[in-house]
Coordinates of C-alpha atoms in Angstrom, one line a residue:
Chain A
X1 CA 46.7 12.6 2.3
X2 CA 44.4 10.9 4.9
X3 CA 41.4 8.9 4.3
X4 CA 39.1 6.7 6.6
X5 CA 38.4 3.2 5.6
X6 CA 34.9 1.8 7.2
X7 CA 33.5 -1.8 7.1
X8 CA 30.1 -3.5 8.1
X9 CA 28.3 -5.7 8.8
X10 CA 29.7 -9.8 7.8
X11 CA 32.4 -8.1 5.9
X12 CA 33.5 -6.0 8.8
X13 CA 33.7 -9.2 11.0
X14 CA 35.3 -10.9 7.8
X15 CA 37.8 -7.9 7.6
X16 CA 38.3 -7.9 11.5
X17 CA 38.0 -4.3 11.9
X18 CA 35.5 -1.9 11.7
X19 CA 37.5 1.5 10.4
X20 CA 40.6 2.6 9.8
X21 CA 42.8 5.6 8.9
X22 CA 45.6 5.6 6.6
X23 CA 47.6 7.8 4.9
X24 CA 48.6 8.1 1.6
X25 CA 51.3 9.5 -0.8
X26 CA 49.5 9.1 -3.7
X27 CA 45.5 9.1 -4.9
X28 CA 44.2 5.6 -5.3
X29 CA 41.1 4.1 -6.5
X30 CA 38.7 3.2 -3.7
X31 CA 39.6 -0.8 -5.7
X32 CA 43.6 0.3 -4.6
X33 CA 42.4 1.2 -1.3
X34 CA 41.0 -2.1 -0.3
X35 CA 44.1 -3.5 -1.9
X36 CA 46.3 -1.7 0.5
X37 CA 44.1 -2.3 3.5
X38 CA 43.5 -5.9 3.1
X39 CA 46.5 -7.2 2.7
X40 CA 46.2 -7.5 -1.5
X41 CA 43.0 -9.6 -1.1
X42 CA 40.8 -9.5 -4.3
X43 CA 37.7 -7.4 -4.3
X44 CA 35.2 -10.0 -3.5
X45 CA 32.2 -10.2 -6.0
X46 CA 29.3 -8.6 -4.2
X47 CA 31.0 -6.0 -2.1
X48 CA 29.6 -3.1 -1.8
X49 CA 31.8 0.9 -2.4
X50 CA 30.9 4.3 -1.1
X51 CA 32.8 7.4 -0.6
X52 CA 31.6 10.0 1.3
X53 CA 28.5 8.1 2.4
X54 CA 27.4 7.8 -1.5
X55 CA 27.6 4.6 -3.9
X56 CA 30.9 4.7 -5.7
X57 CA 32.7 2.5 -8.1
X58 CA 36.1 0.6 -7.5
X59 CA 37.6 3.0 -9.9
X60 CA 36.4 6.2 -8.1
X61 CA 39.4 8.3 -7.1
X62 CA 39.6 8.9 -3.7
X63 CA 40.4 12.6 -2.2
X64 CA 42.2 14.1 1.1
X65 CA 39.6 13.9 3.9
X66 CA 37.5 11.3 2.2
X67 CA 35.7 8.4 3.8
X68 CA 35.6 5.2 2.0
X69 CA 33.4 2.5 2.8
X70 CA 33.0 -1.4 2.4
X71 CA 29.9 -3.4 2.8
X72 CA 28.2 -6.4 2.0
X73 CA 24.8 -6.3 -0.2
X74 CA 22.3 -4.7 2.1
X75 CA 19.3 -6.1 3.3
X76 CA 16.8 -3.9 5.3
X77 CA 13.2 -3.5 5.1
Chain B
X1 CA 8.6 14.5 3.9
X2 CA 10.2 12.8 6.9
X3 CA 13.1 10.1 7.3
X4 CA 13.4 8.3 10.2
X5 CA 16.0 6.2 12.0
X6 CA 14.7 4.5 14.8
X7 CA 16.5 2.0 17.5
X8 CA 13.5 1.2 20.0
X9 CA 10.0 -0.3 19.0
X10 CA 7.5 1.6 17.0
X11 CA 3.5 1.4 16.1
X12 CA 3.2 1.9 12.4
X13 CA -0.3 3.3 12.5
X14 CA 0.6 5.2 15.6
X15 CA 3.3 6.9 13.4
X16 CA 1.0 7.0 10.7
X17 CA -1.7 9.0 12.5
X18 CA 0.6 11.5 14.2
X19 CA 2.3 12.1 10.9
X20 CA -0.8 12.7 8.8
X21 CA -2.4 15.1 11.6
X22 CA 1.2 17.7 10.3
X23 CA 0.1 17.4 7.1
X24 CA -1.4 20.8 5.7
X25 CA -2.7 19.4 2.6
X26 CA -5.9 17.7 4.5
X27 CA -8.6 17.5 2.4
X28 CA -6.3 18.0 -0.8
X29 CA -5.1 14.4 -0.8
X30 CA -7.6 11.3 -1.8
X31 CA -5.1 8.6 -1.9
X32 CA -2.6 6.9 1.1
X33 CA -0.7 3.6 0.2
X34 CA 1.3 2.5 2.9
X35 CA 3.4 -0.6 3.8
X36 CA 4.8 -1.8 6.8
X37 CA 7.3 -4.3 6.8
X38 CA 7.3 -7.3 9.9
X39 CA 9.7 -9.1 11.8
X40 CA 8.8 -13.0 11.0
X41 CA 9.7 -15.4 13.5
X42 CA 10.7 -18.1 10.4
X43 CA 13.4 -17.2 7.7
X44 CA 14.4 -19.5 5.2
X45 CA 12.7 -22.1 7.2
X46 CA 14.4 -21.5 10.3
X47 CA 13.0 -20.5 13.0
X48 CA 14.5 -17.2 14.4
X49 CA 14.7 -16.2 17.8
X50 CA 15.6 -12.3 17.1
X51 CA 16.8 -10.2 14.9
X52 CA 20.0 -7.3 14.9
X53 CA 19.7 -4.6 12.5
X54 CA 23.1 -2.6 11.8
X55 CA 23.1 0.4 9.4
X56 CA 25.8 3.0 8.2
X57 CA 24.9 6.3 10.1
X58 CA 25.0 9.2 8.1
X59 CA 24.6 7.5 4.7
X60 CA 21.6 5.7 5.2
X61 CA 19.8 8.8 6.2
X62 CA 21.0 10.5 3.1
X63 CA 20.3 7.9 0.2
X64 CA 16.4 6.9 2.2
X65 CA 16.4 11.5 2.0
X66 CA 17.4 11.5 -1.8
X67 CA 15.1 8.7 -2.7
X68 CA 11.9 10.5 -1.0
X69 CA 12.7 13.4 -3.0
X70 CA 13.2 11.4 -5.9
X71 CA 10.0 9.7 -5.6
X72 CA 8.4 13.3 -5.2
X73 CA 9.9 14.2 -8.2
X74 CA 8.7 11.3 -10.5
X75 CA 5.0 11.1 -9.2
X76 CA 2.3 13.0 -8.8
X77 CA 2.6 13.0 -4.7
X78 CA 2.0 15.1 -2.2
X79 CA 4.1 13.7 0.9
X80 CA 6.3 10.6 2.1
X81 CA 7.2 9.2 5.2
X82 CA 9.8 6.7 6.1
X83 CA 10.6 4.8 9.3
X84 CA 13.0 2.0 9.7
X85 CA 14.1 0.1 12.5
X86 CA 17.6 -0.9 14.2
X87 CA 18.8 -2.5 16.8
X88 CA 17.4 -5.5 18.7
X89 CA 14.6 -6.8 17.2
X90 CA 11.9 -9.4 18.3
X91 CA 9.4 -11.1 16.1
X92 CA 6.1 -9.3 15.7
X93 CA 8.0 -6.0 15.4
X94 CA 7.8 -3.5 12.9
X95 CA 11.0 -3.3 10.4
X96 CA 9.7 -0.2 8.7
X97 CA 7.1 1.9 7.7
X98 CA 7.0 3.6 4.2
X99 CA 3.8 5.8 3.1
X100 CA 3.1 8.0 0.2
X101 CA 0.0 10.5 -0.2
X102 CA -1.2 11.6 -3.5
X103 CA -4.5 13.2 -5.1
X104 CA -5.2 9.7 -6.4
X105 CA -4.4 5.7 -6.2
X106 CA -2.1 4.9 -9.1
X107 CA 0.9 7.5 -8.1
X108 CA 0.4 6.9 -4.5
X109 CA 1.0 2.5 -5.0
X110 CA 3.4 3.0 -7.3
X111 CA 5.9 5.7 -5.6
X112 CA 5.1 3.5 -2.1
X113 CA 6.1 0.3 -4.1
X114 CA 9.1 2.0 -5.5
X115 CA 10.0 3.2 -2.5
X116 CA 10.1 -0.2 -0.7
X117 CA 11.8 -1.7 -3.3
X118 CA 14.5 0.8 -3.5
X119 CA 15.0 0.7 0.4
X120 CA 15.4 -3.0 0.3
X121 CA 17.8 -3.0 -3.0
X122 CA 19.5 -0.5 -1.8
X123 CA 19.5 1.6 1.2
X124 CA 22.7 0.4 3.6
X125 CA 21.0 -1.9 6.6
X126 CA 22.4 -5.5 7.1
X127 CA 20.1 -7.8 9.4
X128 CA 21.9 -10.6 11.5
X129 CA 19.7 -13.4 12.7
X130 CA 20.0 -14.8 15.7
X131 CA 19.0 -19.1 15.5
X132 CA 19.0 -21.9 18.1
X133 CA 22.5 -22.6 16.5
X134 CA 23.7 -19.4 16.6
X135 CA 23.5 -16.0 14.8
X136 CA 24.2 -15.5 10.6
X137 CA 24.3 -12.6 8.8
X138 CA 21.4 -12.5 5.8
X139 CA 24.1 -11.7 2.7
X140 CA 27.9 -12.2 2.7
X141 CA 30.0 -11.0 -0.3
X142 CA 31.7 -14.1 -1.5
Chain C
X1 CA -10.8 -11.6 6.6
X2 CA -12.7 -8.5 7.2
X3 CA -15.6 -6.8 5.7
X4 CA -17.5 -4.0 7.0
X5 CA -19.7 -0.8 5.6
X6 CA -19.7 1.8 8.0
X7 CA -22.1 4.8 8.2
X8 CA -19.8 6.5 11.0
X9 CA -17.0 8.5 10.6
X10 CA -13.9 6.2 11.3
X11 CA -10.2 6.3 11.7
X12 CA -8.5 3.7 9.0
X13 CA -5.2 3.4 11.7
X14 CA -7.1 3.1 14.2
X15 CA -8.9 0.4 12.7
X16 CA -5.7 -1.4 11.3
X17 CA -4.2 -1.2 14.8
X18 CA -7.3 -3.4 16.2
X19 CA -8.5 -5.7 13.3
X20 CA -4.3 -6.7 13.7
X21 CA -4.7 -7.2 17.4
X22 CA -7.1 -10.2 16.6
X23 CA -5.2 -11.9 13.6
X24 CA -3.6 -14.9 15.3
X25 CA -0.8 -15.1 13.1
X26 CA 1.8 -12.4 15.1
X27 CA 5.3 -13.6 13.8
X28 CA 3.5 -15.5 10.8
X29 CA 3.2 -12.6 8.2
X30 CA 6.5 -10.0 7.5
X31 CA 4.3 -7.9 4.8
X32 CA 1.2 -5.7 5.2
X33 CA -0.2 -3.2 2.4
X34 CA -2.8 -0.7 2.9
X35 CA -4.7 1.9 0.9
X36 CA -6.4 4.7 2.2
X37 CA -9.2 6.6 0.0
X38 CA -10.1 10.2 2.0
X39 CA -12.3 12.7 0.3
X40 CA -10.7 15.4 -0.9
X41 CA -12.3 19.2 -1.2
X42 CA -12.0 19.1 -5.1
X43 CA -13.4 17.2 -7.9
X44 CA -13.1 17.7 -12.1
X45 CA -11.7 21.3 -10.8
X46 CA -14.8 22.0 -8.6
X47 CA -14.9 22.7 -5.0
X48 CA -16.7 20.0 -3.5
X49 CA -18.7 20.5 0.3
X50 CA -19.7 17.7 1.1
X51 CA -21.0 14.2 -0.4
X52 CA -23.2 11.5 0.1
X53 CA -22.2 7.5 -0.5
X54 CA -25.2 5.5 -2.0
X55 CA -24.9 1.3 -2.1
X56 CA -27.0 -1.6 -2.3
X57 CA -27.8 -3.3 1.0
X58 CA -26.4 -6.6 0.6
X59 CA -25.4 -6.7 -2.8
X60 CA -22.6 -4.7 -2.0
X61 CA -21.2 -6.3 1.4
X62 CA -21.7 -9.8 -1.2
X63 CA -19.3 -8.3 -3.9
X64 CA -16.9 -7.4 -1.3
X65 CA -16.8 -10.7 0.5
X66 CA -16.2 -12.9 -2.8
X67 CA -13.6 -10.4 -3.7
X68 CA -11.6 -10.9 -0.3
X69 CA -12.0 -14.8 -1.2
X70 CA -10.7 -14.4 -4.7
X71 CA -7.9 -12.4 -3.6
X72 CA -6.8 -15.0 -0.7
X73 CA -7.1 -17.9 -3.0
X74 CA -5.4 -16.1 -6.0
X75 CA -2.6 -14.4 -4.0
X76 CA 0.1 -16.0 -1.3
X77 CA -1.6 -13.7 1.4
X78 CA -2.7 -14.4 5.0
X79 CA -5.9 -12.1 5.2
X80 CA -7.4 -9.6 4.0
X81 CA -9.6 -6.1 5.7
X82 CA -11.8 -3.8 3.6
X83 CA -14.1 -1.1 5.4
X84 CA -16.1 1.8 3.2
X85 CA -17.7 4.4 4.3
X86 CA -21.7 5.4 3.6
X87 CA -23.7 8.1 3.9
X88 CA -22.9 11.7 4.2
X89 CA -19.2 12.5 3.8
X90 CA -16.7 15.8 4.8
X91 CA -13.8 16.6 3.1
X92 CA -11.0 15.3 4.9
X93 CA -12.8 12.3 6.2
X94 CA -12.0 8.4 5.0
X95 CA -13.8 6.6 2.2
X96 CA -12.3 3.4 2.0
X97 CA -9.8 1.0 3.4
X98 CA -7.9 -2.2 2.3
X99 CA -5.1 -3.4 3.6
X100 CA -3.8 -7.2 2.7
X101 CA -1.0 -9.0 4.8
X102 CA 1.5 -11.8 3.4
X103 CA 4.4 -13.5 4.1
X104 CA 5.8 -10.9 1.8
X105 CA 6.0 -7.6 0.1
X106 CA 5.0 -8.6 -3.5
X107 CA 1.8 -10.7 -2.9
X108 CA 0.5 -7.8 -0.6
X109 CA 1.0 -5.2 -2.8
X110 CA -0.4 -7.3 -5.5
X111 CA -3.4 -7.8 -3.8
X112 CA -3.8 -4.5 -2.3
X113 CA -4.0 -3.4 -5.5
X114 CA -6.5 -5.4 -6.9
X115 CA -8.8 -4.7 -4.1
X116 CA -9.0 -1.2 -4.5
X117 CA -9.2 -1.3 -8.2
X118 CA -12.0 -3.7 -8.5
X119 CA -13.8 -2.5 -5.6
X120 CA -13.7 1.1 -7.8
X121 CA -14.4 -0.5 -11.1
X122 CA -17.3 -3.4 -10.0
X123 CA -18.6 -2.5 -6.4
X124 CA -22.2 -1.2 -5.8
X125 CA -21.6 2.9 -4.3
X126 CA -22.3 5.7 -6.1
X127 CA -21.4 9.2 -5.0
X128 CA -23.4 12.4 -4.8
X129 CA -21.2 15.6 -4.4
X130 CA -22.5 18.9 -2.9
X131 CA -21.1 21.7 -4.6
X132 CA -22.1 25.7 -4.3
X133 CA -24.6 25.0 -7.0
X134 CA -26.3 22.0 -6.3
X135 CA -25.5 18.0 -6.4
X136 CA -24.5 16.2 -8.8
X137 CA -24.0 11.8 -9.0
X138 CA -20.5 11.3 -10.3
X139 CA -21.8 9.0 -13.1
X140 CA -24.7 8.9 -14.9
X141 CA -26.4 6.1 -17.6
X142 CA -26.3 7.8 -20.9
Chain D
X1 CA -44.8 -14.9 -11.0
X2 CA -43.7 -12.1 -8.6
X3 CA -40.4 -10.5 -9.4
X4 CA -39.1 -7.1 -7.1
X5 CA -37.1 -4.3 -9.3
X6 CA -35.0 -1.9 -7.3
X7 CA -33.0 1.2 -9.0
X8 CA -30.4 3.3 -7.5
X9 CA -28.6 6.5 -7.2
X10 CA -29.1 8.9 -10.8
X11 CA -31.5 6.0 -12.6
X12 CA -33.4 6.0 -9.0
X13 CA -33.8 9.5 -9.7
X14 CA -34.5 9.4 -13.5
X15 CA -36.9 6.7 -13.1
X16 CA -38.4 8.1 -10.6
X17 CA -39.0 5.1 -8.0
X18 CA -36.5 3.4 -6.3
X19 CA -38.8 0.2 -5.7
X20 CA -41.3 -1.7 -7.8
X21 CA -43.5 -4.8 -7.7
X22 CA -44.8 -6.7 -10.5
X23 CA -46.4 -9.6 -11.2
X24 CA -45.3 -11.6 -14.3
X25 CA -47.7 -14.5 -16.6
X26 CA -44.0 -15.0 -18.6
X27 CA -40.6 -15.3 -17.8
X28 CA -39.0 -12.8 -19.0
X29 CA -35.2 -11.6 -19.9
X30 CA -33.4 -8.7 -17.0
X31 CA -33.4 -6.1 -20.3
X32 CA -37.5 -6.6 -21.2
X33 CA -38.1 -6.2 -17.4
X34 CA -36.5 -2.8 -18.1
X35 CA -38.7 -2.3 -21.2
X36 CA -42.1 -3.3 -18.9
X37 CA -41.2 -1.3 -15.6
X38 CA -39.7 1.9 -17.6
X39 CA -42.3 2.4 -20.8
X40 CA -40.5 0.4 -23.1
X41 CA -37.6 2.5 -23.4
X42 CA -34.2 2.0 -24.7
X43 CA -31.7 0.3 -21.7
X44 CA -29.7 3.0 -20.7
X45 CA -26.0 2.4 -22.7
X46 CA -23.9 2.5 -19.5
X47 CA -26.4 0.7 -17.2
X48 CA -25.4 -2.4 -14.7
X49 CA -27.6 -4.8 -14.3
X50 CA -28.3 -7.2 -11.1
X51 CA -30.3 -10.4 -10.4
X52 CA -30.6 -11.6 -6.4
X53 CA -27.5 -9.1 -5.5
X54 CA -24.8 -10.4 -8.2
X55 CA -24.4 -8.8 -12.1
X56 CA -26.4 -10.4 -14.7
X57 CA -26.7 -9.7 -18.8
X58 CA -29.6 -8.1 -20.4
X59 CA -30.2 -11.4 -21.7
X60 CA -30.6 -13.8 -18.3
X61 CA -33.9 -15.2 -17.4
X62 CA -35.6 -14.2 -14.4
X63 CA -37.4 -16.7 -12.1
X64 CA -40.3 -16.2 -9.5
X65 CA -39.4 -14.3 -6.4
X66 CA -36.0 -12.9 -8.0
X67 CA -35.1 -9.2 -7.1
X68 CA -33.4 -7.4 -10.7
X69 CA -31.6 -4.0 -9.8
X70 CA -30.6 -0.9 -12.5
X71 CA -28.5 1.1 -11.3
X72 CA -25.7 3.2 -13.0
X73 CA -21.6 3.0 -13.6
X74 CA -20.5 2.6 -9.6
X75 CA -18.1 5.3 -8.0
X76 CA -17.5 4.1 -5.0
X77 CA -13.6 3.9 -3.2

């Protein structure tokens, strides 16, 4: 299955890219996925999930096709 | 309702005037809160120069969509209307724009109120500043 | 600080868009909150044609001032507008507008709020609606 | 002692002037200038009371040359 990783903002500059594809034998947690896209690093503490452009958990299961995200807390307005 | 991402410079009571003239409802609603949000030329006391505003296209459209209709839901409002800003962004400029209408005051503050609040909690912008010493993003996940 | 009774129709964005022309502090304030009262075509489930906006000649432009001064010494806000409407009214038209800009969101909302709400609870108007049948003041001494 | 009474909106209309004039030997309280100008009948429950444009009691003192307004519950915004 294939799944597209995003990043913004400080974390995407922290990460050093800004999206990437993977694929994947089995389904992982969105948590796994960041395992296994940054090298094993621990979740840091304020980070920020979505998949498929909405707010997910660490231990959402990710699907074929889906688009998981990684972001810093936000701060608009 | 209306959602808007905008990446050049906007005139809140510009926006607010065009927008109310589409509304259907004149004469039906009493009650407009509005609030517009500024770029400040000091942060943290620093002074800042300008200001980058990055966003996550597609999903920040969806959750500021969801939260109008939620806020239509829980009040007693007749319309809402959302603008925000990215992009380059110099002091003086409008950040964003959120209004609600209503028959009367109470539901009209409090869904604008919410709605700020939840925009700034949690719809997905990230503002870098840009300083004499250099830029820095405003929140970092340690 | 701003306060002005107006027996003309007027345009509350219009007005926002000039009175923040003049305020010296561009860069200086990040917040502004604003409340709009127009006059809506029903009332207490009657159709309402028209009304007419009684106040006190100089009582009421006093209330309003020392209410603009208790609001910028009680709140973290940089200045305050309020302009209301006399006179003969149309649906559709504005009664009222207050709009108070800070540093930031909460002390203008804050004192947006208490603005309108003691303006509505303390200041000298009283309304007269026209309906199909006649006038009638919107409060009476019993 | 000369003391100026104005009413407005529905006591304007109930009282039936909106202006009066009257010349005082006493000082007297805002609530028995009522009772003078309007036949000695009861103060109105809801009635607001004014002395040289800012709220007063029934009970405050009026002085030469002061202007006391009646008027009713305001509705203005």
């Amino acid at each position: 299955m294939a799944i597209t990783i995003k990043f913004f903002a400080s974390l995407r500059e922290q990460v050093g890219k800004s999206e990437v594809q993977i694929e994947l034998s089995d389904s992982l947690t969105v948590g796994e996925v960041w395992a296994q896209v940054c090298d094993n690093s621990p979740l840091p503490i304020h980070i920020l999930m979505a998949v498929n452009k909405e707010y997910s958990k660490q231990d959402t299961r990710v699907q074929d096709g889906d688009e998981v995200a990684f972001f810093p807390p936000v701060t608009g307005g | 309702m209306k959602v808007e991402i905008i990446s050049k410079i906007f005139n809140p009571w510009e926006e607010l005037q065009a927008y109310e003239k589409t509304l259907i409802a004149q004469g039906k609603y009493g009650a407009v809160a509005t609030f517009v949000g500024t770029m400040r030329d000091y942060n943290e006391g620093d002074i800042v120069q300008a200001m980058f505003l990055e966003h996550y296209p597609g999903m920040t459209e969806k959750y500021l969509q969801t939260l109008s209709e939620t806020a239509l839901q829980r009040w007693d409002i007749l319309d809402t209307l959302i603008i925000h800003r990215i992009g380059e962004i110099k002091p003086g400029e409008t950040i964003v724009l959120v209004a609600a209408w209503a028959g009367h005051r109470a539901p009209a503050f409090e869904s604008c109120r919410f709605l700020i609040d939840e925009l700034k909690s949690r719809a997905p912008f990230w503002k870098q500043e840009t300083l004499s010493e250099g830029v820095r993003w405003l929140d970092q996940c340690h």
